[in-house]
PDB file of N, CA and C in Angstrom:
ATOM      1  N   GLN A 397       0.846  -1.180   0.000  1.00  0.00           N
ATOM      2  CA  GLN A 397       0.000   0.000   0.000  1.00  0.00           C
ATOM      3  C   GLN A 397       0.886   1.236   0.000  1.00  0.00           C
ATOM      4  N   VAL A 398       0.533   2.188  -0.848  1.00  0.00           N
ATOM      5  CA  VAL A 398       1.293   3.426  -0.981  1.00  0.00           C
ATOM      6  C   VAL A 398       0.518   4.553  -0.314  1.00  0.00           C
ATOM      7  N   GLN A 399       1.191   5.305   0.524  1.00  0.00           N
ATOM      8  CA  GLN A 399       0.591   6.488   1.140  1.00  0.00           C
ATOM      9  C   GLN A 399       1.267   7.731   0.590  1.00  0.00           C
ATOM     10  N   LEU A 400       0.451   8.704   0.201  1.00  0.00           N
ATOM     11  CA  LEU A 400       0.949   9.964  -0.347  1.00  0.00           C
ATOM     12  C   LEU A 400       0.362  11.116   0.471  1.00  0.00           C
ATOM     13  N   VAL A 401       1.225  12.034   0.884  1.00  0.00           N
ATOM     14  CA  VAL A 401       0.780  13.175   1.671  1.00  0.00           C
ATOM     15  C   VAL A 401       1.310  14.451   1.027  1.00  0.00           C
ATOM     16  N   GLU A 402       0.375  15.297   0.553  1.00  0.00           N
ATOM     17  CA  GLU A 402       0.745  16.560  -0.066  1.00  0.00           C
ATOM     18  C   GLU A 402       0.811  17.666   0.972  1.00  0.00           C
ATOM     19  N   SER A 403       1.624  18.666   0.674  1.00  0.00           N
ATOM     20  CA  SER A 403       1.697  19.865   1.509  1.00  0.00           C
ATOM     21  C   SER A 403       2.168  21.022   0.644  1.00  0.00           C
ATOM     22  N   GLY A 404       2.007  22.235   1.178  1.00  0.00           N
ATOM     23  CA  GLY A 404       2.531  23.410   0.498  1.00  0.00           C
ATOM     24  C   GLY A 404       1.508  24.289  -0.175  1.00  0.00           C
ATOM     25  N   GLY A 405       0.254  23.869  -0.177  1.00  0.00           N
ATOM     26  CA  GLY A 405      -0.770  24.705  -0.783  1.00  0.00           C
ATOM     27  C   GLY A 405      -1.049  25.949   0.049  1.00  0.00           C
ATOM     28  N   GLY A 406      -1.869  26.844  -0.517  1.00  0.00           N
ATOM     29  CA  GLY A 406      -2.213  28.054   0.204  1.00  0.00           C
ATOM     30  C   GLY A 406      -2.779  29.103  -0.711  1.00  0.00           C
ATOM     31  N   LEU A 407      -2.851  30.317  -0.171  1.00  0.00           N
ATOM     32  CA  LEU A 407      -3.359  31.467  -0.915  1.00  0.00           C
ATOM     33  C   LEU A 407      -2.177  32.302  -1.391  1.00  0.00           C
ATOM     34  N   VAL A 408      -2.181  32.655  -2.665  1.00  0.00           N
ATOM     35  CA  VAL A 408      -1.088  33.447  -3.226  1.00  0.00           C
ATOM     36  C   VAL A 408      -1.673  34.436  -4.225  1.00  0.00           C
ATOM     37  N   GLN A 409      -1.015  35.573  -4.360  1.00  0.00           N
ATOM     38  CA  GLN A 409      -1.477  36.575  -5.321  1.00  0.00           C
ATOM     39  C   GLN A 409      -1.065  36.194  -6.737  1.00  0.00           C
ATOM     40  N   PRO A 410      -1.795  36.676  -7.730  1.00  0.00           N
ATOM     41  CA  PRO A 410      -1.374  36.423  -9.119  1.00  0.00           C
ATOM     42  C   PRO A 410       0.068  36.879  -9.342  1.00  0.00           C
ATOM     43  N   GLY A 411       0.813  36.051 -10.062  1.00  0.00           N
ATOM     44  CA  GLY A 411       2.232  36.312 -10.285  1.00  0.00           C
ATOM     45  C   GLY A 411       3.140  35.728  -9.241  1.00  0.00           C
ATOM     46  N   GLY A 412       2.568  35.217  -8.168  1.00  0.00           N
ATOM     47  CA  GLY A 412       3.364  34.654  -7.085  1.00  0.00           C
ATOM     48  C   GLY A 412       3.773  33.209  -7.340  1.00  0.00           C
ATOM     49  N   SER A 413       4.421  32.638  -6.328  1.00  0.00           N
ATOM     50  CA  SER A 413       4.945  31.276  -6.444  1.00  0.00           C
ATOM     51  C   SER A 413       4.544  30.437  -5.233  1.00  0.00           C
ATOM     52  N   LEU A 414       4.453  29.149  -5.460  1.00  0.00           N
ATOM     53  CA  LEU A 414       4.264  28.170  -4.408  1.00  0.00           C
ATOM     54  C   LEU A 414       5.035  26.920  -4.783  1.00  0.00           C
ATOM     55  N   LYS A 415       5.435  26.161  -3.763  1.00  0.00           N
ATOM     56  CA  LYS A 415       6.087  24.872  -4.021  1.00  0.00           C
ATOM     57  C   LYS A 415       5.326  23.792  -3.260  1.00  0.00           C
ATOM     58  N   LEU A 416       4.772  22.862  -4.006  1.00  0.00           N
ATOM     59  CA  LEU A 416       4.062  21.737  -3.407  1.00  0.00           C
ATOM     60  C   LEU A 416       5.024  20.569  -3.210  1.00  0.00           C
ATOM     61  N   SER A 417       4.778  19.820  -2.148  1.00  0.00           N
ATOM     62  CA  SER A 417       5.549  18.608  -1.872  1.00  0.00           C
ATOM     63  C   SER A 417       4.601  17.437  -1.700  1.00  0.00           C
ATOM     64  N   CYS A 418       5.075  16.275  -2.044  1.00  0.00           N
ATOM     65  CA  CYS A 418       4.307  15.044  -1.853  1.00  0.00           C
ATOM     66  C   CYS A 418       5.258  13.983  -1.332  1.00  0.00           C
ATOM     67  N   ALA A 419       5.040  13.583  -0.089  1.00  0.00           N
ATOM     68  CA  ALA A 419       5.880  12.569   0.541  1.00  0.00           C
ATOM     69  C   ALA A 419       5.216  11.206   0.415  1.00  0.00           C
ATOM     70  N   ALA A 420       5.980  10.228  -0.050  1.00  0.00           N
ATOM     71  CA  ALA A 420       5.458   8.887  -0.255  1.00  0.00           C
ATOM     72  C   ALA A 420       6.035   7.928   0.770  1.00  0.00           C
ATOM     73  N   SER A 421       5.238   6.941   1.135  1.00  0.00           N
ATOM     74  CA  SER A 421       5.715   5.890   2.030  1.00  0.00           C
ATOM     75  C   SER A 421       5.052   4.572   1.646  1.00  0.00           C
ATOM     76  N   GLY A 422       5.640   3.490   2.111  1.00  0.00           N
ATOM     77  CA  GLY A 422       5.034   2.189   1.900  1.00  0.00           C
ATOM     78  C   GLY A 422       5.399   1.533   0.590  1.00  0.00           C
ATOM     79  N   THR A 423       6.432   2.066  -0.090  1.00  0.00           N
ATOM     80  CA  THR A 423       6.776   1.503  -1.386  1.00  0.00           C
ATOM     81  C   THR A 423       8.204   1.865  -1.762  1.00  0.00           C
ATOM     82  N   ILE A 424       8.665   1.279  -2.855  1.00  0.00           N
ATOM     83  CA  ILE A 424       9.956   1.668  -3.409  1.00  0.00           C
ATOM     84  C   ILE A 424       9.696   2.842  -4.337  1.00  0.00           C
ATOM     85  N   PHE A 425       9.825   4.036  -3.791  1.00  0.00           N
ATOM     86  CA  PHE A 425       9.417   5.260  -4.468  1.00  0.00           C
ATOM     87  C   PHE A 425      10.053   5.404  -5.846  1.00  0.00           C
ATOM     88  N   SER A 426      11.315   5.048  -5.955  1.00  0.00           N
ATOM     89  CA  SER A 426      12.050   5.307  -7.186  1.00  0.00           C
ATOM     90  C   SER A 426      11.492   4.553  -8.391  1.00  0.00           C
ATOM     91  N   LEU A 427      10.700   3.529  -8.149  1.00  0.00           N
ATOM     92  CA  LEU A 427      10.161   2.725  -9.254  1.00  0.00           C
ATOM     93  C   LEU A 427       8.905   3.324  -9.868  1.00  0.00           C
ATOM     94  N   TYR A 428       8.340   4.311  -9.199  1.00  0.00           N
ATOM     95  CA  TYR A 428       7.043   4.830  -9.604  1.00  0.00           C
ATOM     96  C   TYR A 428       7.151   6.047 -10.507  1.00  0.00           C
ATOM     97  N   VAL A 429       6.224   6.127 -11.471  1.00  0.00           N
ATOM     98  CA  VAL A 429       5.986   7.381 -12.170  1.00  0.00           C
ATOM     99  C   VAL A 429       5.155   8.256 -11.239  1.00  0.00           C
ATOM    100  N   MET A 430       5.603   9.470 -11.047  1.00  0.00           N
ATOM    101  CA  MET A 430       4.904  10.403 -10.154  1.00  0.00           C
ATOM    102  C   MET A 430       4.315  11.541 -10.969  1.00  0.00           C
ATOM    103  N   ALA A 431       3.183  12.029 -10.529  1.00  0.00           N
ATOM    104  CA  ALA A 431       2.509  13.085 -11.271  1.00  0.00           C
ATOM    105  C   ALA A 431       1.726  13.986 -10.334  1.00  0.00           C
ATOM    106  N   TRP A 432       1.445  15.158 -10.831  1.00  0.00           N
ATOM    107  CA  TRP A 432       0.536  16.096 -10.167  1.00  0.00           C
ATOM    108  C   TRP A 432      -0.671  16.301 -11.069  1.00  0.00           C
ATOM    109  N   TYR A 433      -1.838  16.257 -10.460  1.00  0.00           N
ATOM    110  CA  TYR A 433      -3.094  16.553 -11.120  1.00  0.00           C
ATOM    111  C   TYR A 433      -3.745  17.706 -10.355  1.00  0.00           C
ATOM    112  N   ARG A 434      -4.739  18.293 -10.987  1.00  0.00           N
ATOM    113  CA  ARG A 434      -5.518  19.311 -10.284  1.00  0.00           C
ATOM    114  C   ARG A 434      -6.977  19.238 -10.704  1.00  0.00           C
ATOM    115  N   GLN A 435      -7.824  19.711  -9.805  1.00  0.00           N
ATOM    116  CA  GLN A 435      -9.258  19.744 -10.079  1.00  0.00           C
ATOM    117  C   GLN A 435      -9.824  21.045  -9.565  1.00  0.00           C
ATOM    118  N   ALA A 436     -10.333  21.836 -10.485  1.00  0.00           N
ATOM    119  CA  ALA A 436     -10.986  23.098 -10.136  1.00  0.00           C
ATOM    120  C   ALA A 436     -12.468  22.836  -9.924  1.00  0.00           C
ATOM    121  N   PRO A 437     -13.156  23.703  -9.181  1.00  0.00           N
ATOM    122  CA  PRO A 437     -14.587  23.508  -8.929  1.00  0.00           C
ATOM    123  C   PRO A 437     -15.372  23.379 -10.234  1.00  0.00           C
ATOM    124  N   GLY A 438     -16.193  22.351 -10.323  1.00  0.00           N
ATOM    125  CA  GLY A 438     -17.023  22.154 -11.492  1.00  0.00           C
ATOM    126  C   GLY A 438     -16.310  21.616 -12.709  1.00  0.00           C
ATOM    127  N   LYS A 439     -15.035  21.272 -12.565  1.00  0.00           N
ATOM    128  CA  LYS A 439     -14.265  20.767 -13.697  1.00  0.00           C
ATOM    129  C   LYS A 439     -13.720  19.380 -13.408  1.00  0.00           C
ATOM    130  N   GLN A 440     -13.331  18.693 -14.478  1.00  0.00           N
ATOM    131  CA  GLN A 440     -12.731  17.373 -14.316  1.00  0.00           C
ATOM    132  C   GLN A 440     -11.284  17.502 -13.844  1.00  0.00           C
ATOM    133  N   ARG A 441     -10.817  16.448 -13.186  1.00  0.00           N
ATOM    134  CA  ARG A 441      -9.419  16.407 -12.780  1.00  0.00           C
ATOM    135  C   ARG A 441      -8.540  16.342 -14.045  1.00  0.00           C
ATOM    136  N   GLU A 442      -7.470  17.112 -14.042  1.00  0.00           N
ATOM    137  CA  GLU A 442      -6.591  17.148 -15.207  1.00  0.00           C
ATOM    138  C   GLU A 442      -5.138  16.951 -14.804  1.00  0.00           C
ATOM    139  N   SER A 443      -4.381  16.388 -15.717  1.00  0.00           N
ATOM    140  CA  SER A 443      -2.965  16.190 -15.482  1.00  0.00           C
ATOM    141  C   SER A 443      -2.223  17.513 -15.605  1.00  0.00           C
ATOM    142  N   VAL A 444      -1.297  17.759 -14.697  1.00  0.00           N
ATOM    143  CA  VAL A 444      -0.508  18.984 -14.707  1.00  0.00           C
ATOM    144  C   VAL A 444       0.928  18.690 -15.131  1.00  0.00           C
ATOM    145  N   ALA A 445       1.551  17.723 -14.473  1.00  0.00           N
ATOM    146  CA  ALA A 445       2.951  17.404 -14.759  1.00  0.00           C
ATOM    147  C   ALA A 445       3.234  15.978 -14.339  1.00  0.00           C
ATOM    148  N   ARG A 446       4.249  15.400 -14.981  1.00  0.00           N
ATOM    149  CA  ARG A 446       4.567  13.990 -14.753  1.00  0.00           C
ATOM    150  C   ARG A 446       6.078  13.811 -14.811  1.00  0.00           C
ATOM    151  N   ILE A 447       6.599  12.919 -13.967  1.00  0.00           N
ATOM    152  CA  ILE A 447       8.030  12.620 -13.992  1.00  0.00           C
ATOM    153  C   ILE A 447       8.230  11.118 -13.854  1.00  0.00           C
ATOM    154  N   THR A 448       9.013  10.554 -14.735  1.00  0.00           N
ATOM    155  CA  THR A 448       9.241   9.118 -14.722  1.00  0.00           C
ATOM    156  C   THR A 448      10.299   8.750 -13.686  1.00  0.00           C
ATOM    157  N   SER A 449      10.503   7.457 -13.512  1.00  0.00           N
ATOM    158  CA  SER A 449      11.525   6.998 -12.580  1.00  0.00           C
ATOM    159  C   SER A 449      12.914   7.432 -13.037  1.00  0.00           C
ATOM    160  N   GLY A 450      13.067   7.629 -14.342  1.00  0.00           N
ATOM    161  CA  GLY A 450      14.353   8.072 -14.879  1.00  0.00           C
ATOM    162  C   GLY A 450      14.532   9.569 -14.919  1.00  0.00           C
ATOM    163  N   GLY A 451      13.489  10.302 -14.542  1.00  0.00           N
ATOM    164  CA  GLY A 451      13.590  11.756 -14.482  1.00  0.00           C
ATOM    165  C   GLY A 451      13.046  12.502 -15.686  1.00  0.00           C
ATOM    166  N   SER A 452      12.497  11.795 -16.671  1.00  0.00           N
ATOM    167  CA  SER A 452      11.879  12.484 -17.804  1.00  0.00           C
ATOM    168  C   SER A 452      10.587  13.150 -17.367  1.00  0.00           C
ATOM    169  N   THR A 453      10.340  14.338 -17.909  1.00  0.00           N
ATOM    170  CA  THR A 453       9.176  15.109 -17.474  1.00  0.00           C
ATOM    171  C   THR A 453       8.307  15.495 -18.661  1.00  0.00           C
ATOM    172  N   ASN A 454       7.032  15.707 -18.382  1.00  0.00           N
ATOM    173  CA  ASN A 454       6.171  16.377 -19.339  1.00  0.00           C
ATOM    174  C   ASN A 454       5.118  17.164 -18.600  1.00  0.00           C
ATOM    175  N   TYR A 455       4.567  18.153 -19.301  1.00  0.00           N
ATOM    176  CA  TYR A 455       3.689  19.141 -18.689  1.00  0.00           C
ATOM    177  C   TYR A 455       2.470  19.407 -19.549  1.00  0.00           C
ATOM    178  N   ALA A 456       1.401  19.803 -18.889  1.00  0.00           N
ATOM    179  CA  ALA A 456       0.252  20.318 -19.607  1.00  0.00           C
ATOM    180  C   ALA A 456       0.658  21.633 -20.279  1.00  0.00           C
ATOM    181  N   ASP A 457       0.074  21.892 -21.444  1.00  0.00           N
ATOM    182  CA  ASP A 457       0.414  23.118 -22.167  1.00  0.00           C
ATOM    183  C   ASP A 457       0.157  24.360 -21.323  1.00  0.00           C
ATOM    184  N   SER A 458      -0.860  24.301 -20.490  1.00  0.00           N
ATOM    185  CA  SER A 458      -1.266  25.468 -19.705  1.00  0.00           C
ATOM    186  C   SER A 458      -0.239  25.864 -18.641  1.00  0.00           C
ATOM    187  N   VAL A 459       0.682  24.962 -18.308  1.00  0.00           N
ATOM    188  CA  VAL A 459       1.655  25.257 -17.243  1.00  0.00           C
ATOM    189  C   VAL A 459       3.096  25.238 -17.734  1.00  0.00           C
ATOM    190  N   LYS A 460       3.319  24.899 -18.995  1.00  0.00           N
ATOM    191  CA  LYS A 460       4.681  24.836 -19.526  1.00  0.00           C
ATOM    192  C   LYS A 460       5.387  26.177 -19.357  1.00  0.00           C
ATOM    193  N   GLY A 461       6.616  26.123 -18.888  1.00  0.00           N
ATOM    194  CA  GLY A 461       7.395  27.328 -18.682  1.00  0.00           C
ATOM    195  C   GLY A 461       7.139  28.007 -17.350  1.00  0.00           C
ATOM    196  N   ARG A 462       6.115  27.573 -16.633  1.00  0.00           N
ATOM    197  CA  ARG A 462       5.794  28.177 -15.326  1.00  0.00           C
ATOM    198  C   ARG A 462       5.967  27.188 -14.182  1.00  0.00           C
ATOM    199  N   PHE A 463       5.652  25.913 -14.425  1.00  0.00           N
ATOM    200  CA  PHE A 463       5.717  24.881 -13.379  1.00  0.00           C
ATOM    201  C   PHE A 463       6.891  23.944 -13.661  1.00  0.00           C
ATOM    202  N   THR A 464       7.488  23.443 -12.588  1.00  0.00           N
ATOM    203  CA  THR A 464       8.570  22.465 -12.706  1.00  0.00           C
ATOM    204  C   THR A 464       8.330  21.328 -11.726  1.00  0.00           C
ATOM    205  N   ILE A 465       8.307  20.109 -12.248  1.00  0.00           N
ATOM    206  CA  ILE A 465       8.178  18.930 -11.402  1.00  0.00           C
ATOM    207  C   ILE A 465       9.570  18.342 -11.184  1.00  0.00           C
ATOM    208  N   SER A 466       9.827  17.868  -9.975  1.00  0.00           N
ATOM    209  CA  SER A 466      11.113  17.235  -9.676  1.00  0.00           C
ATOM    210  C   SER A 466      10.883  16.167  -8.616  1.00  0.00           C
ATOM    211  N   ARG A 467      11.876  15.326  -8.435  1.00  0.00           N
ATOM    212  CA  ARG A 467      11.753  14.266  -7.434  1.00  0.00           C
ATOM    213  C   ARG A 467      13.091  14.069  -6.742  1.00  0.00           C
ATOM    214  N   ASP A 468      13.007  13.688  -5.469  1.00  0.00           N
ATOM    215  CA  ASP A 468      14.180  13.347  -4.678  1.00  0.00           C
ATOM    216  C   ASP A 468      13.944  11.932  -4.172  1.00  0.00           C
ATOM    217  N   ASN A 469      14.542  10.961  -4.828  1.00  0.00           N
ATOM    218  CA  ASN A 469      14.291   9.562  -4.470  1.00  0.00           C
ATOM    219  C   ASN A 469      14.851   9.218  -3.089  1.00  0.00           C
ATOM    220  N   ALA A 470      15.872   9.932  -2.658  1.00  0.00           N
ATOM    221  CA  ALA A 470      16.419   9.681  -1.322  1.00  0.00           C
ATOM    222  C   ALA A 470      15.446  10.106  -0.228  1.00  0.00           C
ATOM    223  N   LYS A 471      14.605  11.095  -0.543  1.00  0.00           N
ATOM    224  CA  LYS A 471      13.631  11.593   0.431  1.00  0.00           C
ATOM    225  C   LYS A 471      12.221  11.088   0.137  1.00  0.00           C
ATOM    226  N   ASN A 472      12.068  10.242  -0.889  1.00  0.00           N
ATOM    227  CA  ASN A 472      10.736   9.730  -1.263  1.00  0.00           C
ATOM    228  C   ASN A 472       9.735  10.867  -1.473  1.00  0.00           C
ATOM    229  N   THR A 473      10.176  11.909  -2.138  1.00  0.00           N
ATOM    230  CA  THR A 473       9.348  13.097  -2.274  1.00  0.00           C
ATOM    231  C   THR A 473       9.372  13.605  -3.720  1.00  0.00           C
ATOM    232  N   VAL A 474       8.215  14.055  -4.170  1.00  0.00           N
ATOM    233  CA  VAL A 474       8.092  14.726  -5.457  1.00  0.00           C
ATOM    234  C   VAL A 474       7.610  16.144  -5.197  1.00  0.00           C
ATOM    235  N   TYR A 475       8.085  17.069  -6.010  1.00  0.00           N
ATOM    236  CA  TYR A 475       7.789  18.486  -5.828  1.00  0.00           C
ATOM    237  C   TYR A 475       7.127  19.066  -7.070  1.00  0.00           C
ATOM    238  N   LEU A 476       6.406  20.153  -6.856  1.00  0.00           N
ATOM    239  CA  LEU A 476       5.902  20.940  -7.970  1.00  0.00           C
ATOM    240  C   LEU A 476       6.161  22.402  -7.643  1.00  0.00           C
ATOM    241  N   GLN A 477       7.134  22.987  -8.337  1.00  0.00           N
ATOM    242  CA  GLN A 477       7.409  24.412  -8.194  1.00  0.00           C
ATOM    243  C   GLN A 477       6.514  25.160  -9.162  1.00  0.00           C
ATOM    244  N   MET A 478       5.709  26.074  -8.631  1.00  0.00           N
ATOM    245  CA  MET A 478       4.741  26.808  -9.444  1.00  0.00           C
ATOM    246  C   MET A 478       5.082  28.282  -9.397  1.00  0.00           C
ATOM    247  N   ASN A 479       5.427  28.838 -10.533  1.00  0.00           N
ATOM    248  CA  ASN A 479       5.762  30.252 -10.650  1.00  0.00           C
ATOM    249  C   ASN A 479       4.751  30.957 -11.540  1.00  0.00           C
ATOM    250  N   SER A 480       4.755  32.279 -11.467  1.00  0.00           N
ATOM    251  CA  SER A 480       3.859  33.099 -12.299  1.00  0.00           C
ATOM    252  C   SER A 480       2.428  32.578 -12.242  1.00  0.00           C
ATOM    253  N   LEU A 481       1.960  32.359 -11.040  1.00  0.00           N
ATOM    254  CA  LEU A 481       0.632  31.770 -10.863  1.00  0.00           C
ATOM    255  C   LEU A 481      -0.459  32.702 -11.349  1.00  0.00           C
ATOM    256  N   LYS A 482      -1.503  32.076 -11.888  1.00  0.00           N
ATOM    257  CA  LYS A 482      -2.652  32.788 -12.435  1.00  0.00           C
ATOM    258  C   LYS A 482      -3.907  32.366 -11.689  1.00  0.00           C
ATOM    259  N   PRO A 483      -4.937  33.195 -11.701  1.00  0.00           N
ATOM    260  CA  PRO A 483      -6.197  32.792 -11.045  1.00  0.00           C
ATOM    261  C   PRO A 483      -6.728  31.455 -11.567  1.00  0.00           C
ATOM    262  N   GLU A 484      -6.507  31.168 -12.825  1.00  0.00           N
ATOM    263  CA  GLU A 484      -6.994  29.904 -13.382  1.00  0.00           C
ATOM    264  C   GLU A 484      -6.215  28.686 -12.907  1.00  0.00           C
ATOM    265  N   ASP A 485      -5.149  28.888 -12.167  1.00  0.00           N
ATOM    266  CA  ASP A 485      -4.429  27.787 -11.539  1.00  0.00           C
ATOM    267  C   ASP A 485      -5.088  27.354 -10.223  1.00  0.00           C
ATOM    268  N   THR A 486      -6.083  28.095  -9.783  1.00  0.00           N
ATOM    269  CA  THR A 486      -6.785  27.761  -8.554  1.00  0.00           C
ATOM    270  C   THR A 486      -7.453  26.390  -8.677  1.00  0.00           C
ATOM    271  N   ALA A 487      -7.133  25.506  -7.745  1.00  0.00           N
ATOM    272  CA  ALA A 487      -7.647  24.134  -7.792  1.00  0.00           C
ATOM    273  C   ALA A 487      -7.154  23.378  -6.564  1.00  0.00           C
ATOM    274  N   VAL A 488      -7.699  22.195  -6.386  1.00  0.00           N
ATOM    275  CA  VAL A 488      -7.098  21.241  -5.461  1.00  0.00           C
ATOM    276  C   VAL A 488      -6.078  20.437  -6.257  1.00  0.00           C
ATOM    277  N   TYR A 489      -4.857  20.382  -5.740  1.00  0.00           N
ATOM    278  CA  TYR A 489      -3.772  19.681  -6.420  1.00  0.00           C
ATOM    279  C   TYR A 489      -3.548  18.328  -5.743  1.00  0.00           C
ATOM    280  N   TYR A 490      -3.492  17.291  -6.573  1.00  0.00           N
ATOM    281  CA  TYR A 490      -3.346  15.927  -6.087  1.00  0.00           C
ATOM    282  C   TYR A 490      -2.042  15.312  -6.578  1.00  0.00           C
ATOM    283  N   CYS A 491      -1.408  14.597  -5.704  1.00  0.00           N
ATOM    284  CA  CYS A 491      -0.228  13.811  -6.050  1.00  0.00           C
ATOM    285  C   CYS A 491      -0.678  12.417  -6.479  1.00  0.00           C
ATOM    286  N   ASN A 492      -0.019  11.866  -7.486  1.00  0.00           N
ATOM    287  CA  ASN A 492      -0.359  10.548  -8.012  1.00  0.00           C
ATOM    288  C   ASN A 492       0.906   9.716  -8.177  1.00  0.00           C
ATOM    289  N   ALA A 493       0.810   8.467  -7.767  1.00  0.00           N
ATOM    290  CA  ALA A 493       1.900   7.504  -7.980  1.00  0.00           C
ATOM    291  C   ALA A 493       1.355   6.364  -8.818  1.00  0.00           C
ATOM    292  N   LYS A 494       2.112   6.003  -9.837  1.00  0.00           N
ATOM    293  CA  LYS A 494       1.591   4.978 -10.758  1.00  0.00           C
ATOM    294  C   LYS A 494       2.671   3.955 -11.064  1.00  0.00           C
ATOM    295  N   ARG A 495       2.284   2.690 -10.907  1.00  0.00           N
ATOM    296  CA  ARG A 495       3.114   1.604 -11.432  1.00  0.00           C
ATOM    297  C   ARG A 495       2.141   0.576 -12.000  1.00  0.00           C
ATOM    298  N   GLN A 496       1.770  -0.413 -11.228  1.00  0.00           N
ATOM    299  CA  GLN A 496       0.687  -1.302 -11.659  1.00  0.00           C
ATOM    300  C   GLN A 496      -0.667  -0.661 -11.389  1.00  0.00           C
ATOM    301  N   TYR A 497      -0.721   0.098 -10.304  1.00  0.00           N
ATOM    302  CA  TYR A 497      -1.970   0.735  -9.877  1.00  0.00           C
ATOM    303  C   TYR A 497      -1.729   2.219  -9.683  1.00  0.00           C
ATOM    304  N   ASP A 498      -2.838   2.935  -9.580  1.00  0.00           N
ATOM    305  CA  ASP A 498      -2.773   4.365  -9.274  1.00  0.00           C
ATOM    306  C   ASP A 498      -3.020   4.579  -7.789  1.00  0.00           C
ATOM    307  N   TYR A 499      -2.228   5.456  -7.195  1.00  0.00           N
ATOM    308  CA  TYR A 499      -2.420   5.863  -5.803  1.00  0.00           C
ATOM    309  C   TYR A 499      -2.520   7.380  -5.766  1.00  0.00           C
ATOM    310  N   TRP A 500      -3.354   7.881  -4.865  1.00  0.00           N
ATOM    311  CA  TRP A 500      -3.622   9.311  -4.793  1.00  0.00           C
ATOM    312  C   TRP A 500      -3.437   9.828  -3.377  1.00  0.00           C
ATOM    313  N   GLY A 501      -2.979  11.070  -3.293  1.00  0.00           N
ATOM    314  CA  GLY A 501      -2.981  11.767  -2.023  1.00  0.00           C
ATOM    315  C   GLY A 501      -4.334  12.389  -1.767  1.00  0.00           C
ATOM    316  N   GLN A 502      -4.438  13.077  -0.636  1.00  0.00           N
ATOM    317  CA  GLN A 502      -5.714  13.658  -0.231  1.00  0.00           C
ATOM    318  C   GLN A 502      -5.957  15.025  -0.873  1.00  0.00           C
ATOM    319  N   GLY A 503      -4.930  15.607  -1.460  1.00  0.00           N
ATOM    320  CA  GLY A 503      -5.077  16.897  -2.131  1.00  0.00           C
ATOM    321  C   GLY A 503      -4.689  18.069  -1.248  1.00  0.00           C
ATOM    322  N   THR A 504      -4.240  19.141  -1.896  1.00  0.00           N
ATOM    323  CA  THR A 504      -3.931  20.381  -1.189  1.00  0.00           C
ATOM    324  C   THR A 504      -4.480  21.534  -2.017  1.00  0.00           C
ATOM    325  N   GLN A 505      -5.121  22.478  -1.334  1.00  0.00           N
ATOM    326  CA  GLN A 505      -5.797  23.583  -2.023  1.00  0.00           C
ATOM    327  C   GLN A 505      -4.781  24.661  -2.400  1.00  0.00           C
ATOM    328  N   VAL A 506      -4.853  25.092  -3.647  1.00  0.00           N
ATOM    329  CA  VAL A 506      -4.088  26.243  -4.123  1.00  0.00           C
ATOM    330  C   VAL A 506      -5.085  27.280  -4.613  1.00  0.00           C
ATOM    331  N   THR A 507      -5.007  28.474  -4.047  1.00  0.00           N
ATOM    332  CA  THR A 507      -5.900  29.565  -4.435  1.00  0.00           C
ATOM    333  C   THR A 507      -5.056  30.747  -4.876  1.00  0.00           C
ATOM    334  N   VAL A 508      -5.300  31.198  -6.093  1.00  0.00           N
ATOM    335  CA  VAL A 508      -4.578  32.347  -6.644  1.00  0.00           C
ATOM    336  C   VAL A 508      -5.574  33.488  -6.784  1.00  0.00           C
ATOM    337  N   SER A 509      -5.400  34.492  -5.947  1.00  0.00           N
ATOM    338  CA  SER A 509      -6.370  35.582  -5.910  1.00  0.00           C
ATOM    339  C   SER A 509      -5.732  36.811  -5.291  1.00  0.00           C
ATOM    340  N   SER A 510      -6.181  37.968  -5.765  1.00  0.00           N
ATOM    341  CA  SER A 510      -5.711  39.220  -5.166  1.00  0.00           C
ATOM    342  C   SER A 510      -6.684  39.687  -4.087  1.00  0.00           C
TER     343      SER A 510
END
């Protein structure tokens, strides 16, 4: 069983930055593809960024150049650095671990508002 715990969400003004963290336990973290998803009110959950066990990354077009996903296998943690935040980035952000199965964290709220 994989446990994922997100942290780092909060309220930030447009143009600001936040760094989300997701700590994993109960598994060999380095073997998993890790990803961040988000879900805004009234919308479907969408993929934001993904990083493979080898460190390859990809991003949703809406966040390219602003968000950076990274992982520290020694700390069993994946990060999402979010810069130049926009009001449309407001959502609950979820951490995802995938190998044979999908595992999800409980989510952390990010609100971008002046």
